[in-house]
Each structure stands twice: as C-alpha cells, then as structure tokens.
PDB file of C-alpha atoms in Angstrom:
ATOM      1  CA  MET A   1     -34.673   3.832 -13.509  1.00 55.00           C
ATOM      2  CA  SER A   2     -31.665   6.132 -13.421  1.00 69.00           C
ATOM      3  CA  GLU A   3     -31.795   9.753 -14.365  1.00 84.00           C
ATOM      4  CA  SER A   4     -30.260  10.624 -17.753  1.00 84.00           C
ATOM      5  CA  ARG A   5     -27.971  13.580 -18.289  1.00 87.00           C
ATOM      6  CA  ILE A   6     -26.268  15.106 -21.266  1.00 89.00           C
ATOM      7  CA  LEU A   7     -22.493  15.184 -21.541  1.00 86.00           C
ATOM      8  CA  ALA A   8     -21.050  17.531 -24.122  1.00 91.00           C
ATOM      9  CA  VAL A   9     -17.339  17.272 -24.742  1.00 89.00           C
ATOM     10  CA  LYS A  10     -15.023  18.973 -27.171  1.00 93.00           C
ATOM     11  CA  ILE A  11     -12.698  16.578 -29.000  1.00 92.00           C
ATOM     12  CA  ASP A  12     -10.200  16.869 -31.818  1.00 94.00           C
ATOM     13  CA  GLY A  13     -11.736  16.854 -35.300  1.00 95.00           C
ATOM     14  CA  LYS A  14      -9.629  13.910 -36.512  1.00 96.00           C
ATOM     15  CA  LEU A  15     -10.568  11.880 -33.463  1.00 94.00           C
ATOM     16  CA  PHE A  16     -14.234  12.702 -34.040  1.00 94.00           C
ATOM     17  CA  ASP A  17     -13.915  11.540 -37.666  1.00 95.00           C
ATOM     18  CA  LYS A  18     -12.357   8.252 -36.504  1.00 94.00           C
ATOM     19  CA  LEU A  19     -15.217   7.842 -34.038  1.00 93.00           C
ATOM     20  CA  ASP A  20     -17.681   8.364 -36.910  1.00 94.00           C
ATOM     21  CA  GLU A  21     -15.914   5.645 -38.935  1.00 95.00           C
ATOM     22  CA  PHE A  22     -15.852   3.266 -35.993  1.00 94.00           C
ATOM     23  CA  VAL A  23     -19.527   3.606 -35.047  1.00 93.00           C
ATOM     24  CA  GLU A  24     -20.550   3.279 -38.694  1.00 94.00           C
ATOM     25  CA  GLU A  25     -18.555   0.060 -39.150  1.00 95.00           C
ATOM     26  CA  THR A  26     -19.667  -1.474 -35.854  1.00 93.00           C
ATOM     27  CA  LYS A  27     -23.302  -0.427 -36.275  1.00 94.00           C
ATOM     28  CA  ILE A  28     -23.451   1.191 -32.849  1.00 92.00           C
ATOM     29  CA  THR A  29     -24.441   4.710 -31.875  1.00 93.00           C
ATOM     30  CA  LYS A  30     -21.932   7.165 -30.468  1.00 91.00           C
ATOM     31  CA  GLN A  31     -24.050   7.434 -27.356  1.00 91.00           C
ATOM     32  CA  LYS A  32     -24.064   3.692 -26.778  1.00 91.00           C
ATOM     33  CA  TYR A  33     -20.331   3.377 -27.540  1.00 92.00           C
ATOM     34  CA  ILE A  34     -19.329   6.173 -25.155  1.00 90.00           C
ATOM     35  CA  SER A  35     -21.702   4.862 -22.478  1.00 88.00           C
ATOM     36  CA  GLU A  36     -20.190   1.371 -22.749  1.00 90.00           C
ATOM     37  CA  ILE A  37     -16.621   2.700 -22.571  1.00 91.00           C
ATOM     38  CA  LEU A  38     -17.407   4.895 -19.581  1.00 88.00           C
ATOM     39  CA  SER A  39     -19.252   2.107 -17.823  1.00 87.00           C
ATOM     40  CA  ARG A  40     -16.390  -0.352 -18.357  1.00 91.00           C
ATOM     41  CA  GLU A  41     -13.635   2.113 -17.401  1.00 90.00           C
ATOM     42  CA  LEU A  42     -15.472   3.427 -14.351  1.00 88.00           C
ATOM     43  CA  GLY A  43     -16.274  -0.129 -13.273  1.00 88.00           C
ATOM     44  CA  GLN A  44     -12.590  -1.089 -13.477  1.00 89.00           C
ATOM     45  CA  TRP A  45     -11.576   2.088 -11.644  1.00 88.00           C
ATOM     46  CA  MET A  46     -14.115   1.466  -8.893  1.00 87.00           C
ATOM     47  CA  GLN A  47     -12.938  -2.135  -8.538  1.00 86.00           C
ATOM     48  CA  GLN A  48      -9.289  -1.020  -8.284  1.00 85.00           C
ATOM     49  CA  LYS A  49     -10.206   1.676  -5.788  1.00 82.00           C
ATOM     50  CA  ALA A  50     -12.174  -0.785  -3.665  1.00 79.00           C
ATOM     51  CA  GLU A  51      -9.194  -3.159  -3.672  1.00 75.00           C
ATOM     52  CA  GLN A  52      -6.820  -0.353  -2.689  1.00 72.00           C
ATOM     53  CA  ASP A  53      -9.175   0.808   0.068  1.00 66.00           C
ATOM     54  CA  LYS A  54      -9.464  -2.754   1.342  1.00 61.00           C
ATOM     55  CA  ASN A  55      -5.667  -3.088   1.541  1.00 57.00           C
ATOM     56  CA  LEU A  56      -5.114   0.412   2.887  1.00 53.00           C
ATOM     57  CA  ASP A  57      -4.327   0.677   6.567  1.00 46.00           C
ATOM     58  CA  ILE A  58      -5.272   3.959   8.147  1.00 46.00           C
ATOM     59  CA  LYS A  59      -1.961   5.609   8.987  1.00 48.00           C
ATOM     60  CA  HIS A  60      -3.110   8.163  11.522  1.00 45.00           C
ATOM     61  CA  THR A  61      -5.831   8.218  14.121  1.00 49.00           C
ATOM     62  CA  ASP A  62      -6.376  11.304  16.262  1.00 51.00           C
ATOM     63  CA  GLY A  63      -2.841  12.482  15.527  1.00 56.00           C
ATOM     64  CA  GLN A  64      -1.273   9.191  16.640  1.00 65.00           C
ATOM     65  CA  LYS A  65       0.488   6.963  14.132  1.00 71.00           C
ATOM     66  CA  VAL A  66      -1.063   3.564  13.572  1.00 80.00           C
ATOM     67  CA  TRP A  67       1.617   1.038  12.634  1.00 88.00           C
ATOM     68  CA  ASP A  68       0.926  -1.740  10.149  1.00 90.00           C
ATOM     69  CA  LYS A  69       2.709  -5.095  10.159  1.00 92.00           C
ATOM     70  CA  PRO A  70       5.356  -4.339   7.480  1.00 93.00           C
ATOM     71  CA  GLU A  71       6.216  -1.020   9.156  1.00 93.00           C
ATOM     72  CA  VAL A  72       6.641  -2.677  12.559  1.00 93.00           C
ATOM     73  CA  MET A  73       8.790  -5.437  11.107  1.00 93.00           C
ATOM     74  CA  GLU A  74      10.967  -2.921   9.288  1.00 93.00           C
ATOM     75  CA  ALA A  75      11.305  -0.697  12.368  1.00 93.00           C
ATOM     76  CA  ILE A  76      12.314  -3.600  14.619  1.00 92.00           C
ATOM     77  CA  ASP A  77      14.758  -4.960  12.036  1.00 91.00           C
ATOM     78  CA  ASP A  78      16.239  -1.491  11.563  1.00 91.00           C
ATOM     79  CA  PHE A  79      16.662  -1.027  15.323  1.00 92.00           C
ATOM     80  CA  MET A  80      18.381  -4.404  15.687  1.00 89.00           C
ATOM     81  CA  LEU A  81      20.694  -3.794  12.728  1.00 88.00           C
ATOM     82  CA  ARG A  82      21.499  -0.270  13.910  1.00 89.00           C
ATOM     83  CA  THR A  83      22.150  -1.152  17.546  1.00 89.00           C
ATOM     84  CA  GLY A  84      23.220  -4.782  17.248  1.00 86.00           C
ATOM     85  CA  LYS A  85      20.754  -5.834  19.941  1.00 89.00           C
ATOM     86  CA  ILE A  86      17.141  -6.754  20.561  1.00 91.00           C
ATOM     87  CA  PRO A  87      15.224  -3.754  21.908  1.00 93.00           C
ATOM     88  CA  LYS A  88      13.972  -3.931  25.466  1.00 93.00           C
ATOM     89  CA  GLN A  89      10.283  -3.479  26.061  1.00 93.00           C
ATOM     90  CA  THR A  90      11.006  -0.012  27.498  1.00 93.00           C
ATOM     91  CA  GLU A  91      12.791   0.984  24.264  1.00 94.00           C
ATOM     92  CA  PHE A  92       9.619   0.627  22.221  1.00 94.00           C
ATOM     93  CA  LYS A  93       9.114   4.375  21.716  1.00 91.00           C
ATOM     94  CA  ASN A  94       8.750   6.672  18.740  1.00 88.00           C
ATOM     95  CA  GLU A  95      12.053   8.394  19.544  1.00 90.00           C
ATOM     96  CA  ASN A  96      13.771   5.038  18.954  1.00 91.00           C
ATOM     97  CA  GLY A  97      11.923   4.590  15.672  1.00 91.00           C
ATOM     98  CA  LEU A  98       9.671   1.952  17.206  1.00 94.00           C
ATOM     99  CA  PRO A  99       5.972   1.731  18.008  1.00 93.00           C
ATOM    100  CA  SER A 100       4.823   1.028  21.547  1.00 92.00           C
ATOM    101  CA  TYR A 101       5.261  -2.595  22.604  1.00 93.00           C
ATOM    102  CA  GLY A 102       1.491  -3.108  22.579  1.00 91.00           C
ATOM    103  CA  ALA A 103       1.085  -1.589  19.108  1.00 91.00           C
ATOM    104  CA  ALA A 104       3.888  -3.820  17.832  1.00 93.00           C
ATOM    105  CA  GLY A 105       2.131  -6.880  19.234  1.00 92.00           C
ATOM    106  CA  ARG A 106      -1.196  -5.933  17.654  1.00 91.00           C
ATOM    107  CA  ALA A 107       0.392  -5.299  14.258  1.00 91.00           C
ATOM    108  CA  LEU A 108       2.556  -8.431  14.309  1.00 92.00           C
ATOM    109  CA  GLU A 109      -0.282 -10.609  15.614  1.00 87.00           C
ATOM    110  CA  MET A 110       2.340 -12.290  17.804  1.00 88.00           C
ATOM    111  CA  SER A 111       4.545 -11.359  20.714  1.00 89.00           C
ATOM    112  CA  PRO A 112       7.193  -8.816  19.674  1.00 92.00           C
ATOM    113  CA  ALA A 113       9.694 -10.811  21.773  1.00 90.00           C
ATOM    114  CA  GLU A 114       8.906 -13.926  19.749  1.00 90.00           C
ATOM    115  CA  TYR A 115       9.289 -12.032  16.467  1.00 89.00           C
ATOM    116  CA  MET A 116      12.564 -10.440  17.602  1.00 89.00           C
ATOM    117  CA  ARG A 117      14.109 -13.776  18.662  1.00 85.00           C
ATOM    118  CA  GLU A 118      13.348 -15.235  15.223  1.00 85.00           C
ATOM    119  CA  ARG A 119      14.540 -12.164  13.318  1.00 85.00           C
ATOM    120  CA  TYR A 120      17.706 -11.566  15.352  1.00 81.00           C
ATOM    121  CA  ASP A 121      19.185 -14.863  14.174  1.00 80.00           C
ATOM    122  CA  ALA A 122      17.815 -14.445  10.652  1.00 81.00           C
ATOM    123  CA  LEU A 123      19.466 -11.031  10.338  1.00 79.00           C
ATOM    124  CA  GLY A 124      22.808 -12.530  11.300  1.00 77.00           C
ATOM    125  CA  ILE A 125      23.460  -9.856  13.916  1.00 69.00           C
ATOM    126  CA  GLU A 126      25.483 -12.154  16.181  1.00 55.00           C
ATOM    127  CA  THR A 127      27.892 -12.852  13.331  1.00 45.00           C
ATOM    128  CA  LYS A 128      28.259  -9.129  12.658  1.00 44.00           C
ATOM    129  CA  GLN A 129      28.933  -8.413  16.346  1.00 43.00           C
ATOM    130  CA  GLU A 130      31.556 -11.188  16.529  1.00 43.00           C
ATOM    131  CA  ASN A 131      33.286  -9.811  13.424  1.00 39.00           C
ATOM    132  CA  ILE A 132      33.364  -6.314  14.921  1.00 40.00           C
ATOM    133  CA  GLU A 133      34.830  -7.604  18.178  1.00 43.00           C
ATOM    134  CA  MET A 134      37.424  -9.697  16.363  1.00 37.00           C
ATOM    135  CA  THR A 135      38.677  -6.746  14.323  1.00 37.00           C
ATOM    136  CA  MET A 136      39.149  -4.543  17.399  1.00 39.00           C
TER     137      MET A 136
END
C-alpha cells in the first residue's frame, strides 16, 4: 500500500467556496475529489510525456550531432536547392550543412544516393538550372 502524505495549499476564498458547493452537490469529499483530479491530470501528463520521449530523437551524443531523418532530408534538399546539384559523397560534411554520408544513410534507412536521385527530380532543380542558363 502506498504511503499517504498531506498536501496543504492556499487557494482563493471564492474558489474554495465553489469547491464546497461542488463537493456538497456531488456527495464526494474534497480529499477524494482532489485526489481524482490529480490522478487523472498526472496520468494524462505522464502519458503525453511518454509519447514525447518515445518520439524524441537524442540530438547530441558525446558532443557530436545525431541527425534524424527529417533533418537529413531537409539538409540534403537545402544543399541541392542552394547549389543546384547533388552533393558528392565527399561533400557530406557539417561545414556544408550535411551529416556524414554514413549518418545520412542510417537516418534515411536507404542509400543517400538513392534518396538524392529521387528528390533531385522532385525538387525540379533541372528546370531551375535550365531557366537560369536560358536567361544568361
């Protein structure tokens, strides 16, 4: 059986009067009412927190950034839009705004080259390059 403790809180007089009315009408004690509210609210909070923790990717490990899938996709797309080309394997560096090639592959769960071929056409980069060349 769990240990019981006492919680004393100071609340506004009008709020306390409303609580008195409520517990009298519902035939419940203040203790039981507050315990039920706390239990329900804390249960919801714990469930939300567990869901957030489950979906949370650790962003740093030993001072090194750990890239998640959306970040890798955004970084590769940004590089291709910015430069108008698919990055070479040797360009996968933090200074280029990209993770290492291996980290990209782990996050994408596919070959970065495969992802980049698909995205390059989807981003319409060739069309943009042709338009730039035509206007020159």
